[in-house]
CSV table of C-alpha atoms and ligand atoms in Angstrom, one decimal:
chain,number,residue,atom,x,y,z
A,36,UNK,CA,-55.9,-63.2,141.5
A,37,UNK,CA,-59.0,-61.7,142.7
A,38,UNK,CA,-62.4,-63.3,142.0
A,39,UNK,CA,-63.2,-60.4,139.5
A,40,UNK,CA,-60.8,-61.9,137.3
A,41,UNK,CA,-62.3,-65.3,137.4
A,42,UNK,CA,-65.8,-63.9,136.3
A,43,UNK,CA,-64.2,-62.1,133.5
A,44,UNK,CA,-63.1,-65.3,131.9
A,45,UNK,CA,-66.8,-66.5,131.6
A,46,UNK,CA,-66.9,-63.9,128.8
A,47,UNK,CA,-70.0,-62.2,130.1
A,48,UNK,CA,-71.5,-59.4,127.9
A,49,UNK,CA,-69.7,-56.0,128.4
A,50,UNK,CA,-72.4,-54.3,130.3
A,51,UNK,CA,-72.7,-57.2,133.0
A,52,UNK,CA,-68.9,-57.4,133.2
A,53,UNK,CA,-68.7,-53.6,134.0
A,54,UNK,CA,-71.6,-53.8,136.7
A,55,UNK,CA,-69.8,-56.8,138.2
A,56,UNK,CA,-66.4,-55.1,138.2
A,57,UNK,CA,-68.1,-52.0,139.7
A,58,UNK,CA,-69.5,-54.3,142.5
A,59,UNK,CA,-66.5,-56.3,143.5
A,60,UNK,CA,-63.7,-53.7,142.5
A,61,UNK,CA,-60.2,-55.1,141.6
A,62,UNK,CA,-57.1,-54.2,143.6
A,63,UNK,CA,-55.2,-53.8,140.4
A,64,UNK,CA,-54.8,-50.4,138.4
A,65,UNK,CA,-53.0,-49.9,135.1
A,66,UNK,CA,-49.3,-49.6,135.4
A,67,UNK,CA,-48.1,-46.0,134.3
A,68,UNK,CA,-47.1,-45.2,130.9
A,69,UNK,CA,-43.6,-43.6,131.8
A,70,UNK,CA,-41.2,-43.6,134.7
A,71,UNK,CA,-41.3,-39.8,134.9
A,72,UNK,CA,-37.9,-39.5,133.6
A,73,UNK,CA,-37.3,-35.6,133.5
A,74,UNK,CA,-35.8,-35.6,130.0
A,75,UNK,CA,-37.7,-38.5,128.6
A,76,UNK,CA,-41.1,-38.8,130.3
A,77,UNK,CA,-42.6,-41.3,128.2
A,78,UNK,CA,-39.6,-43.9,128.3
A,79,UNK,CA,-40.2,-46.8,130.5
A,80,UNK,CA,-43.3,-47.9,132.1
A,81,UNK,CA,-44.5,-48.4,135.7
A,82,UNK,CA,-45.6,-51.5,137.8
A,83,UNK,CA,-43.2,-54.1,136.9
A,84,UNK,CA,-39.6,-55.0,136.3
A,85,UNK,CA,-38.3,-57.1,133.4
A,86,UNK,CA,-35.9,-60.0,134.1
A,87,UNK,CA,-35.4,-61.6,130.7
A,88,UNK,CA,-36.1,-60.6,127.0
A,89,UNK,CA,-36.4,-63.6,124.7
A,90,UNK,CA,-36.5,-62.3,121.1
A,91,UNK,CA,-37.0,-64.3,118.0
A,92,UNK,CA,-36.7,-62.0,114.9
A,93,UNK,CA,-36.7,-62.8,111.3
A,94,UNK,CA,-35.7,-60.2,108.8
A,95,UNK,CA,-36.1,-59.9,105.2
A,96,UNK,CA,-33.8,-57.0,103.8
A,97,UNK,CA,-35.1,-57.0,100.4
A,98,UNK,CA,-38.6,-56.1,101.8
A,99,UNK,CA,-37.3,-54.5,104.9
A,100,UNK,CA,-39.6,-56.6,106.7
A,101,UNK,CA,-39.3,-57.8,110.2
A,102,UNK,CA,-41.4,-60.5,112.0
A,103,UNK,CA,-40.8,-60.8,115.6
A,104,UNK,CA,-41.9,-62.4,118.9
A,105,UNK,CA,-40.9,-60.9,122.1
A,106,UNK,CA,-41.3,-62.9,125.1
A,107,UNK,CA,-40.6,-61.0,128.5
A,108,UNK,CA,-40.4,-62.5,132.0
A,109,UNK,CA,-41.2,-59.6,134.6
A,110,UNK,CA,-42.2,-59.2,138.2
A,111,UNK,CA,-45.1,-57.0,139.1
A,112,UNK,CA,-44.2,-54.3,141.4
A,113,UNK,CA,-47.7,-53.6,142.3
A,114,UNK,CA,-51.4,-55.1,141.6
A,115,UNK,CA,-51.6,-54.7,137.9
A,116,UNK,CA,-54.9,-54.7,135.8
A,117,UNK,CA,-52.8,-53.8,132.8
A,118,UNK,CA,-49.4,-52.7,131.9
A,119,UNK,CA,-47.5,-50.8,129.1
A,120,UNK,CA,-44.7,-51.6,126.9
A,121,UNK,CA,-42.7,-49.0,124.7
A,122,UNK,CA,-43.0,-50.0,121.0
A,123,UNK,CA,-42.9,-47.8,118.1
A,124,UNK,CA,-44.6,-48.6,114.7
A,125,UNK,CA,-45.0,-52.3,113.8
A,126,UNK,CA,-48.1,-54.1,113.8
A,127,UNK,CA,-49.1,-56.3,116.8
A,128,UNK,CA,-50.5,-59.5,115.7
A,129,UNK,CA,-51.2,-61.1,119.2
A,130,UNK,CA,-50.2,-60.9,122.8
A,131,UNK,CA,-50.5,-63.2,125.8
A,132,UNK,CA,-50.0,-62.8,129.4
A,133,UNK,CA,-49.4,-66.0,131.4
A,134,UNK,CA,-50.1,-68.0,128.2
A,135,UNK,CA,-53.6,-66.5,127.9
A,136,UNK,CA,-54.6,-64.1,125.1
A,137,UNK,CA,-54.6,-60.4,126.3
A,138,UNK,CA,-56.0,-57.4,124.7
A,139,UNK,CA,-53.5,-55.2,123.1
A,140,UNK,CA,-54.0,-51.5,122.5
A,141,UNK,CA,-51.8,-49.3,120.7
A,142,UNK,CA,-51.8,-45.4,121.3
A,143,UNK,CA,-48.5,-43.8,119.7
A,144,UNK,CA,-45.4,-45.4,121.0
A,145,UNK,CA,-47.2,-46.9,124.0
A,146,UNK,CA,-48.5,-50.6,123.9
A,147,UNK,CA,-51.0,-51.5,126.6
A,148,UNK,CA,-51.5,-55.1,127.4
A,149,UNK,CA,-54.6,-56.1,129.6
A,150,UNK,CA,-54.3,-59.7,130.7
A,151,UNK,CA,-57.5,-61.8,131.3
A,152,UNK,CA,-56.4,-62.1,135.0
A,153,UNK,CA,-55.0,-59.4,137.0
A,154,UNK,CA,-51.4,-59.7,138.0
A,155,UNK,CA,-50.7,-59.6,141.8
A,156,UNK,CA,-47.9,-57.6,143.3
A,157,UNK,CA,-44.8,-59.7,143.5
A,158,UNK,CA,-45.7,-62.3,140.8
A,159,UNK,CA,-43.5,-63.3,138.2
A,160,UNK,CA,-45.2,-63.4,135.0
A,161,UNK,CA,-44.5,-64.0,131.3
A,162,UNK,CA,-45.8,-62.0,128.5
A,163,UNK,CA,-45.4,-62.4,124.7
A,164,UNK,CA,-46.0,-60.2,121.8
A,165,UNK,CA,-46.0,-61.2,118.2
A,166,UNK,CA,-45.5,-58.5,115.7
A,167,UNK,CA,-44.4,-57.6,112.2
A,168,UNK,CA,-43.8,-54.8,109.6
A,169,UNK,CA,-41.3,-52.4,108.5
A,170,UNK,CA,-39.1,-51.3,111.6
A,171,UNK,CA,-38.9,-47.5,111.8
A,172,UNK,CA,-35.8,-45.3,111.8
A,173,UNK,CA,-36.4,-42.8,114.6
A,174,UNK,CA,-34.9,-39.2,114.6
A,175,UNK,CA,-33.8,-37.9,117.8
A,176,UNK,CA,-34.2,-34.7,119.3
A,177,UNK,CA,-30.6,-33.8,118.3
A,178,UNK,CA,-31.4,-34.8,114.6
A,179,UNK,CA,-29.4,-38.0,114.7
A,180,UNK,CA,-30.9,-41.4,113.7
A,181,UNK,CA,-31.6,-44.6,115.6
A,182,UNK,CA,-33.8,-47.5,115.8
A,183,UNK,CA,-33.7,-49.4,112.7
A,184,UNK,CA,-31.2,-48.1,110.2
A,185,UNK,CA,-30.8,-49.8,106.8
A,186,UNK,CA,-27.1,-50.3,105.6
A,187,UNK,CA,-25.5,-49.9,102.1
A,188,UNK,CA,-24.6,-53.5,102.1
A,189,UNK,CA,-27.9,-54.7,102.2
A,190,UNK,CA,-28.3,-55.2,105.8
A,191,UNK,CA,-29.4,-53.1,108.5
A,192,UNK,CA,-28.2,-51.9,112.1
A,193,UNK,CA,-30.4,-51.6,115.1
A,194,UNK,CA,-29.2,-48.9,117.6
A,195,UNK,CA,-31.0,-47.6,120.6
A,196,UNK,CA,-29.6,-44.6,122.6
A,197,UNK,CA,-32.0,-43.2,124.0
A,198,UNK,CA,-35.1,-44.5,122.7
A,199,UNK,CA,-34.6,-46.7,119.5
A,200,UNK,CA,-34.8,-50.2,120.7
A,201,UNK,CA,-38.6,-49.9,120.7
A,202,UNK,CA,-38.5,-49.7,116.9
A,203,UNK,CA,-37.5,-53.4,116.9
A,204,UNK,CA,-38.8,-54.9,120.1
A,205,UNK,CA,-41.5,-54.1,122.8
A,206,UNK,CA,-39.7,-53.1,126.0
A,207,UNK,CA,-39.6,-51.4,129.4
A,208,UNK,CA,-37.4,-48.9,127.3
A,209,UNK,CA,-35.5,-47.1,130.3
A,210,UNK,CA,-32.0,-47.6,131.6
A,211,UNK,CA,-33.4,-48.1,135.0
A,212,UNK,CA,-34.9,-51.5,134.2
A,213,UNK,CA,-32.0,-53.9,133.1
A,214,UNK,CA,-32.4,-57.5,132.3
A,215,UNK,CA,-30.8,-60.5,130.6
A,216,UNK,CA,-31.6,-61.3,126.9
A,217,UNK,CA,-31.6,-64.1,124.4
A,218,UNK,CA,-31.7,-62.6,120.9
A,219,UNK,CA,-32.3,-65.1,118.1
A,220,UNK,CA,-32.3,-63.8,114.3
A,221,UNK,CA,-32.9,-65.2,111.1
A,222,UNK,CA,-31.4,-63.6,107.9
A,223,UNK,CA,-30.7,-64.8,104.4
A,224,UNK,CA,-27.9,-67.2,104.3
A,225,UNK,CA,-25.4,-64.7,102.6
A,226,UNK,CA,-25.8,-62.4,105.6
A,227,UNK,CA,-24.6,-62.6,109.0
A,228,UNK,CA,-26.5,-61.2,112.2
A,229,UNK,CA,-24.4,-60.1,115.3
A,230,UNK,CA,-25.7,-58.9,118.6
A,231,UNK,CA,-24.7,-58.7,122.1
A,232,UNK,CA,-23.5,-61.4,124.5
A,233,UNK,CA,-22.2,-64.7,123.1
A,234,UNK,CA,-23.0,-66.7,119.9
A,235,UNK,CA,-24.6,-69.9,121.0
A,236,UNK,CA,-25.7,-71.3,117.8
A,237,UNK,CA,-25.8,-70.7,114.0
A,238,UNK,CA,-27.9,-72.8,112.0
A,239,UNK,CA,-28.6,-72.6,108.3
A,240,UNK,CA,-31.5,-74.4,106.7
A,241,UNK,CA,-33.8,-73.5,103.5
A,242,UNK,CA,-31.4,-70.7,102.5
A,243,UNK,CA,-31.5,-68.8,105.9
A,244,UNK,CA,-29.4,-68.8,108.8
A,245,UNK,CA,-30.4,-68.4,112.3
A,246,UNK,CA,-27.9,-66.9,114.9
A,247,UNK,CA,-28.7,-67.1,118.6
A,248,UNK,CA,-27.0,-64.7,120.9
A,249,UNK,CA,-27.0,-65.0,124.8
A,250,UNK,CA,-26.6,-62.0,127.2
A,251,UNK,CA,-26.2,-63.4,130.7
A,252,UNK,CA,-25.5,-60.0,132.4
A,253,UNK,CA,-28.1,-57.3,133.0
A,254,UNK,CA,-28.3,-55.1,129.9
A,255,UNK,CA,-30.2,-51.9,129.4
A,256,UNK,CA,-32.5,-51.7,126.4
A,257,UNK,CA,-30.6,-48.7,124.9
A,258,UNK,CA,-27.4,-50.8,124.4
A,259,UNK,CA,-29.2,-53.7,123.0
A,260,UNK,CA,-28.1,-54.2,119.2
A,261,UNK,CA,-28.4,-56.3,116.1
A,262,UNK,CA,-26.2,-55.8,113.1
A,263,UNK,CA,-27.0,-57.5,109.9
A,264,UNK,CA,-24.5,-57.3,107.0
A,265,UNK,CA,-21.9,-59.4,105.4
A,266,UNK,CA,-19.8,-59.4,108.4
A,267,UNK,CA,-17.1,-62.0,109.3
A,268,UNK,CA,-17.3,-62.9,112.9
A,269,UNK,CA,-14.0,-63.7,114.5
A,270,UNK,CA,-14.1,-65.3,118.0
A,271,UNK,CA,-10.6,-65.5,119.6
A,272,UNK,CA,-9.6,-65.5,123.2
A,273,UNK,CA,-6.5,-63.5,122.9
A,274,UNK,CA,-6.9,-61.2,126.0
A,275,UNK,CA,-4.3,-62.5,128.5
A,276,UNK,CA,-7.0,-63.2,130.8
A,277,UNK,CA,-8.7,-65.6,128.1
A,278,UNK,CA,-11.8,-63.3,127.8
A,279,UNK,CA,-13.7,-64.2,124.4
A,280,UNK,CA,-13.2,-61.5,121.9
A,281,UNK,CA,-15.8,-61.4,119.1
A,282,UNK,CA,-15.1,-59.0,116.4
A,283,UNK,CA,-17.5,-58.3,113.4
A,284,UNK,CA,-16.0,-56.4,110.5
A,285,UNK,CA,-17.6,-55.3,107.3
A,286,UNK,CA,-15.4,-57.0,104.7
A,287,UNK,CA,-15.3,-53.9,102.6
A,288,UNK,CA,-13.1,-52.2,105.3
A,289,UNK,CA,-11.3,-55.1,106.8
A,290,UNK,CA,-7.8,-54.1,105.5
A,291,UNK,CA,-8.1,-50.5,106.6
A,292,UNK,CA,-9.4,-51.2,109.9
A,293,UNK,CA,-7.2,-54.1,111.0
A,294,UNK,CA,-4.7,-52.1,112.9
A,295,UNK,CA,-7.0,-50.5,115.3
A,296,UNK,CA,-9.3,-53.6,115.6
A,297,UNK,CA,-6.1,-55.4,116.4
A,298,UNK,CA,-5.4,-53.3,119.5
A,299,UNK,CA,-8.6,-54.2,121.2
A,300,UNK,CA,-7.3,-56.8,123.5
A,301,UNK,CA,-4.6,-54.4,124.6
A,302,UNK,CA,-7.2,-51.6,125.3
A,303,UNK,CA,-9.5,-54.0,127.4
A,304,UNK,CA,-6.4,-55.0,129.5
A,305,UNK,CA,-5.3,-51.3,130.0
A,306,UNK,CA,-9.0,-50.5,130.9
A,307,UNK,CA,-9.3,-53.6,133.3
A,308,UNK,CA,-6.0,-52.1,135.1
A,309,UNK,CA,-7.7,-48.6,135.5
A,310,UNK,CA,-11.2,-49.4,136.0
A,311,UNK,CA,-11.4,-52.7,137.7
A,312,UNK,CA,-12.5,-56.2,136.5
A,313,UNK,CA,-14.1,-56.5,133.0
A,314,UNK,CA,-17.8,-56.6,133.7
A,315,UNK,CA,-19.1,-59.0,130.9
A,316,UNK,CA,-18.3,-62.5,129.8
A,317,UNK,CA,-17.1,-61.5,126.3
A,318,UNK,CA,-15.9,-58.3,124.5
A,319,UNK,CA,-15.3,-57.2,120.9
A,320,UNK,CA,-16.4,-54.7,118.4
A,321,UNK,CA,-18.9,-54.4,115.4
A,322,UNK,CA,-17.2,-52.3,112.6
A,323,UNK,CA,-20.4,-51.4,110.6
A,324,UNK,CA,-20.3,-50.2,107.0
A,325,UNK,CA,-19.3,-46.6,106.5
A,326,UNK,CA,-22.1,-44.0,107.0
A,327,UNK,CA,-24.6,-46.5,108.7
A,328,UNK,CA,-24.7,-44.3,111.6
A,329,UNK,CA,-23.9,-40.9,112.7
A,330,UNK,CA,-22.1,-42.0,115.7
A,331,UNK,CA,-20.5,-44.9,117.5
A,332,UNK,CA,-22.4,-46.5,120.3
A,333,UNK,CA,-21.5,-48.5,123.2
A,334,UNK,CA,-23.6,-51.5,122.8
A,335,UNK,CA,-23.0,-54.0,125.4
A,336,UNK,CA,-20.2,-56.5,125.1
A,337,UNK,CA,-19.3,-55.1,121.8
A,338,UNK,CA,-19.5,-51.5,120.8
A,339,UNK,CA,-20.9,-50.5,117.3
A,340,UNK,CA,-18.4,-48.4,115.3
A,341,UNK,CA,-19.1,-47.2,111.9
A,342,UNK,CA,-16.0,-47.7,109.9
A,343,UNK,CA,-15.6,-44.0,109.0
A,344,UNK,CA,-15.6,-43.2,112.7
A,345,UNK,CA,-13.2,-46.1,113.8
A,346,UNK,CA,-9.9,-44.9,115.4
A,347,UNK,CA,-8.0,-45.6,118.6
A,348,UNK,CA,-9.8,-42.8,120.6
A,349,UNK,CA,-13.1,-43.9,119.7
A,350,UNK,CA,-12.5,-47.5,120.5
A,351,UNK,CA,-11.1,-46.5,123.7
A,352,UNK,CA,-14.1,-44.5,124.4
A,353,UNK,CA,-16.6,-47.0,123.7
A,354,UNK,CA,-14.9,-49.8,125.5
A,355,UNK,CA,-14.7,-47.4,128.6
A,356,UNK,CA,-18.5,-47.4,128.3
A,357,UNK,CA,-18.5,-51.0,129.2
A,358,UNK,CA,-17.6,-50.1,132.7
A,359,UNK,CA,-19.4,-46.5,132.8
A,360,UNK,CA,-22.8,-46.9,131.3
A,361,UNK,CA,-23.2,-50.4,130.4
A,362,UNK,CA,-22.3,-52.2,133.8
A,363,UNK,CA,-23.0,-48.9,135.9
A,364,UNK,CA,-25.9,-47.5,134.1
A,365,UNK,CA,-27.5,-44.2,134.8
A,366,UNK,CA,-30.7,-44.1,137.1
A,367,UNK,CA,-32.0,-41.3,134.9
A,368,UNK,CA,-31.1,-39.7,131.5
A,369,UNK,CA,-29.8,-36.6,133.2
A,370,UNK,CA,-27.0,-38.7,134.8
A,371,UNK,CA,-25.6,-39.3,131.4
A,372,UNK,CA,-22.4,-37.4,132.2
A,373,UNK,CA,-21.4,-40.4,134.4
A,374,UNK,CA,-21.3,-42.2,131.0
A,375,UNK,CA,-19.7,-39.7,128.9
A,376,UNK,CA,-17.5,-37.8,131.3
A,377,UNK,CA,-15.8,-41.1,132.2
A,378,UNK,CA,-15.5,-42.3,128.6
A,379,UNK,CA,-14.1,-39.2,127.5
A,380,UNK,CA,-11.8,-39.1,130.4
A,381,UNK,CA,-10.4,-42.6,129.4
A,382,UNK,CA,-9.3,-41.2,126.1
A,383,UNK,CA,-7.4,-38.5,128.2
A,384,UNK,CA,-5.8,-41.2,130.4
A,385,UNK,CA,-5.1,-43.3,127.4
A,386,UNK,CA,-3.3,-40.4,125.7
A,387,UNK,CA,-1.5,-39.7,129.1
A,388,UNK,CA,-0.2,-43.3,129.3
A,389,UNK,CA,0.8,-43.7,125.6
A,390,UNK,CA,3.1,-40.9,125.1
A,391,UNK,CA,0.3,-38.4,124.2
A,392,UNK,CA,-1.0,-35.3,125.8
A,393,UNK,CA,-1.4,-35.5,129.4
A,394,UNK,CA,-4.9,-35.4,131.0
A,395,UNK,CA,-3.9,-32.0,132.5
A,396,UNK,CA,-3.1,-30.8,129.1
A,397,UNK,CA,-6.5,-31.9,127.8
A,398,UNK,CA,-8.2,-30.1,130.8
A,399,UNK,CA,-6.1,-26.8,130.2
A,400,UNK,CA,-7.1,-26.9,126.4
A,401,UNK,CA,-10.8,-27.1,127.5
A,402,UNK,CA,-10.4,-24.7,130.1
A,403,UNK,CA,-9.0,-22.2,127.7
A,404,UNK,CA,-12.3,-22.1,125.7
A,405,UNK,CA,-14.0,-18.6,125.8
A,406,UNK,CA,-16.8,-18.1,128.3
A,407,UNK,CA,-19.6,-18.1,125.5
A,408,UNK,CA,-18.2,-21.7,124.2
A,409,UNK,CA,-20.6,-24.4,123.9
A,410,UNK,CA,-18.6,-26.2,126.6
A,411,UNK,CA,-19.9,-24.0,129.1
A,412,UNK,CA,-23.6,-23.8,127.9
A,413,UNK,CA,-24.9,-25.9,131.0
A,414,UNK,CA,-23.7,-27.7,133.9
A,415,UNK,CA,-22.9,-31.4,133.1
A,416,UNK,CA,-25.4,-32.8,135.7
A,417,UNK,CA,-28.3,-30.7,134.5
A,418,UNK,CA,-28.9,-31.0,130.8
A,419,UNK,CA,-31.8,-28.5,130.1
A,420,UNK,CA,-33.3,-30.7,127.3
A,421,UNK,CA,-33.5,-34.2,125.8
A,422,UNK,CA,-31.6,-32.7,122.5
A,423,UNK,CA,-28.6,-31.7,124.8
A,424,UNK,CA,-27.7,-35.0,126.4
A,425,UNK,CA,-25.4,-35.4,123.7
A,426,UNK,CA,-23.6,-31.9,123.9
A,427,UNK,CA,-20.2,-31.1,125.1
A,428,UNK,CA,-20.9,-30.1,128.6
A,429,UNK,CA,-21.9,-33.9,129.3
A,430,UNK,CA,-18.7,-35.0,127.4
A,431,UNK,CA,-15.8,-32.6,127.8
A,432,UNK,CA,-17.0,-30.7,130.8
A,433,UNK,CA,-17.9,-34.3,132.4
A,434,UNK,CA,-14.3,-35.4,131.8
A,435,UNK,CA,-13.1,-32.0,133.4
A,436,UNK,CA,-15.2,-33.0,136.7
A,437,UNK,CA,-13.5,-36.3,136.6
A,438,UNK,CA,-9.9,-34.7,136.5
A,439,UNK,CA,-10.9,-32.2,139.2
A,440,UNK,CA,-11.6,-35.0,141.4
A,441,UNK,CA,-8.3,-36.7,140.6
A,442,UNK,CA,-6.5,-33.5,141.4
A,443,UNK,CA,-8.5,-33.1,144.8
A,444,UNK,CA,-7.9,-36.5,146.2
A,445,UNK,CA,-4.4,-37.5,144.4
A,446,UNK,CA,-3.9,-40.5,142.1
A,447,UNK,CA,-3.8,-43.4,144.5
A,448,UNK,CA,-7.2,-42.4,146.1
A,449,UNK,CA,-8.3,-41.4,142.6
A,450,UNK,CA,-8.0,-45.1,141.1
A,451,UNK,CA,-9.5,-46.6,144.3
A,452,UNK,CA,-12.5,-44.3,143.8
A,453,UNK,CA,-12.9,-45.3,140.2
A,454,UNK,CA,-12.4,-49.0,140.8
A,455,UNK,CA,-14.5,-48.9,144.0
A,456,UNK,CA,-17.5,-47.2,142.2
A,457,UNK,CA,-17.3,-49.7,139.2
A,458,UNK,CA,-17.5,-52.5,141.9
A,459,UNK,CA,-20.0,-51.0,144.1
A,460,UNK,CA,-22.6,-50.6,141.3
A,461,UNK,CA,-21.5,-53.5,138.8
A,462,UNK,CA,-24.6,-54.4,136.8
A,463,UNK,CA,-26.8,-51.9,138.5
A,464,UNK,CA,-28.0,-48.2,138.3
A,465,UNK,CA,-26.6,-45.1,139.9
A,466,UNK,CA,-27.2,-41.4,140.0
A,467,UNK,CA,-25.0,-38.2,140.5
A,468,UNK,CA,-26.0,-38.1,144.0
A,469,UNK,CA,-24.9,-41.7,144.5
A,470,UNK,CA,-21.6,-40.7,142.8
A,471,UNK,CA,-20.8,-37.5,144.7
A,472,UNK,CA,-21.7,-39.2,148.1
A,473,UNK,CA,-19.4,-42.3,147.1
A,474,UNK,CA,-16.5,-39.9,146.3
A,475,UNK,CA,-17.0,-38.1,149.7
A,476,UNK,CA,-17.1,-41.2,151.7
A,477,UNK,CA,-14.0,-42.9,150.1
A,478,UNK,CA,-11.9,-39.9,150.2
A,479,UNK,CA,-13.2,-38.4,153.5
A,480,UNK,CA,-13.4,-35.0,151.9
A,481,UNK,CA,-16.1,-32.4,151.7
A,482,UNK,CA,-15.9,-31.6,147.9
A,483,UNK,CA,-19.3,-29.4,148.1
A,484,UNK,CA,-17.4,-26.6,146.2
A,485,UNK,CA,-16.1,-28.9,143.6
A,486,UNK,CA,-19.8,-30.1,142.8
A,487,UNK,CA,-21.4,-26.7,143.1
A,488,UNK,CA,-18.8,-25.2,140.6
A,489,UNK,CA,-18.1,-27.8,138.3
A,490,UNK,CA,-21.3,-30.2,138.2
A,491,UNK,CA,-24.1,-28.0,139.1
A,492,UNK,CA,-22.8,-24.5,138.5
A,493,UNK,CA,-23.8,-22.4,135.3
A,494,UNK,CA,-21.0,-20.9,133.0
A,495,UNK,CA,-17.3,-21.0,133.1
A,496,UNK,CA,-15.9,-21.8,136.6
A,497,UNK,CA,-13.6,-18.7,137.7
A,498,UNK,CA,-10.5,-20.8,138.2
A,499,UNK,CA,-9.4,-24.1,136.6
B,251,LIG,N1,-23.1,-42.5,123.5
B,251,LIG,C1,-22.5,-42.5,122.2
B,251,LIG,C2,-21.2,-42.3,122.6
B,251,LIG,O1,-20.7,-41.2,123.0
B,251,LIG,C3,-23.1,-41.4,121.5
B,251,LIG,C4,-24.5,-41.2,121.4
B,251,LIG,C5,-25.1,-42.0,120.4
B,251,LIG,C6,-25.5,-40.5,122.0
B,251,LIG,N2,-26.6,-41.6,120.4
B,251,LIG,C7,-26.7,-41.0,121.6
B,251,LIG,C8,-25.5,-40.0,123.2
B,251,LIG,C9,-28.0,-40.5,122.0
B,251,LIG,C10,-26.8,-39.3,123.8
B,251,LIG,C11,-27.8,-39.5,123.1
B,251,LIG,O2,-20.3,-43.2,122.6
B,252,ZN,ZN1,-19.7,-42.0,124.7
């Protein structure tokens, strides 16, 4: 700490403080309010790296009211006089840094915390924000909804791709900063709260139940979740390798979803054979009430799938994201095709291995689409806008890129590459450039034409 911060704590009148500050000059500057993501420039913050989030939440569904305390352990990557967290919409009641009260300023979805003492580069610090209010539902650029969604069963569902986690806790809300989590959530005792990781405790007192979930492997904020509802949680270790499986199913749809949910262990085992060791310490699925979200999401450990979206392909897709997206996470949002291309290709491979259409047939059907089809609207590695990261070129043409690689290198090398990739970047972040370099190094092939045509090229490629 520099001596200016020591002087500040004497609480001198503002004018004197300014003069002193001007004389002595602090080394620290405010951390940036975004990490310059080309598609989402305001998401994330500069100047620090979060290591752990500890969230204590209390939800009253009748009032749609959330009370929370978020305690973050982080490391400063430069001298900091202040830093930002992404936080959308609730009231901040108090904030501390290093146990001392910090000034908290709010502008839009940016919360700026100014600690009493500057934080030195390399220092590990703890910051805590207490907040309350009605959590927001956010509307994405593609018009789908995320953040805090109320559900028909009197509960709620928190979903965060790409930005929605900031509706329920303050964070460094960019996939580039992964951290471990403890999520504790208290709800009326007739409801259940499901989250990521493993259930460590469930305690009922005074008509309310507190569920404590622990996530010990790094997690990106966009795949953090809380699902509150009438769920039955089943914990079984029925994969052959003994991996704990937590399934949470809305009882209203238990019967009609039982067959698909029952295949989960088999799907995870099949994916391990194809993609490499399972990256997390538990798995499962949350089958949410019908209509609770417009999409399924690969929330870490256990995807959220609204009952009306649940089928075998979707479960294969979302579980494949545990390797592609959740463990190997994009560095930037434009690298999304690494998530969606692989998760879509997993569906093609599953079908090929289970008596359905081959991956080649899926590829041929896609290639047969007319040159003005949405599939060819932009190259998978260059989504032109935030609204388009969820569009077909990222998913289906992304899968076509994966298939082109398989054809170029042959099946044996293809599976070596896939498993080498998930091993090399396990629990970390990777970009499109990291991927193309990796494929060329592993295979010893120059694939410049493939990348130029399929990954970066505009329009429908001239030959399949
Ligand atoms: N990632 C989800 C899936 O394919 C889909 C999705 C939900 C999504 N919200 C998004 C994709 C926001 C991009 C942006 O399994
Ligand atoms: Zn997906």
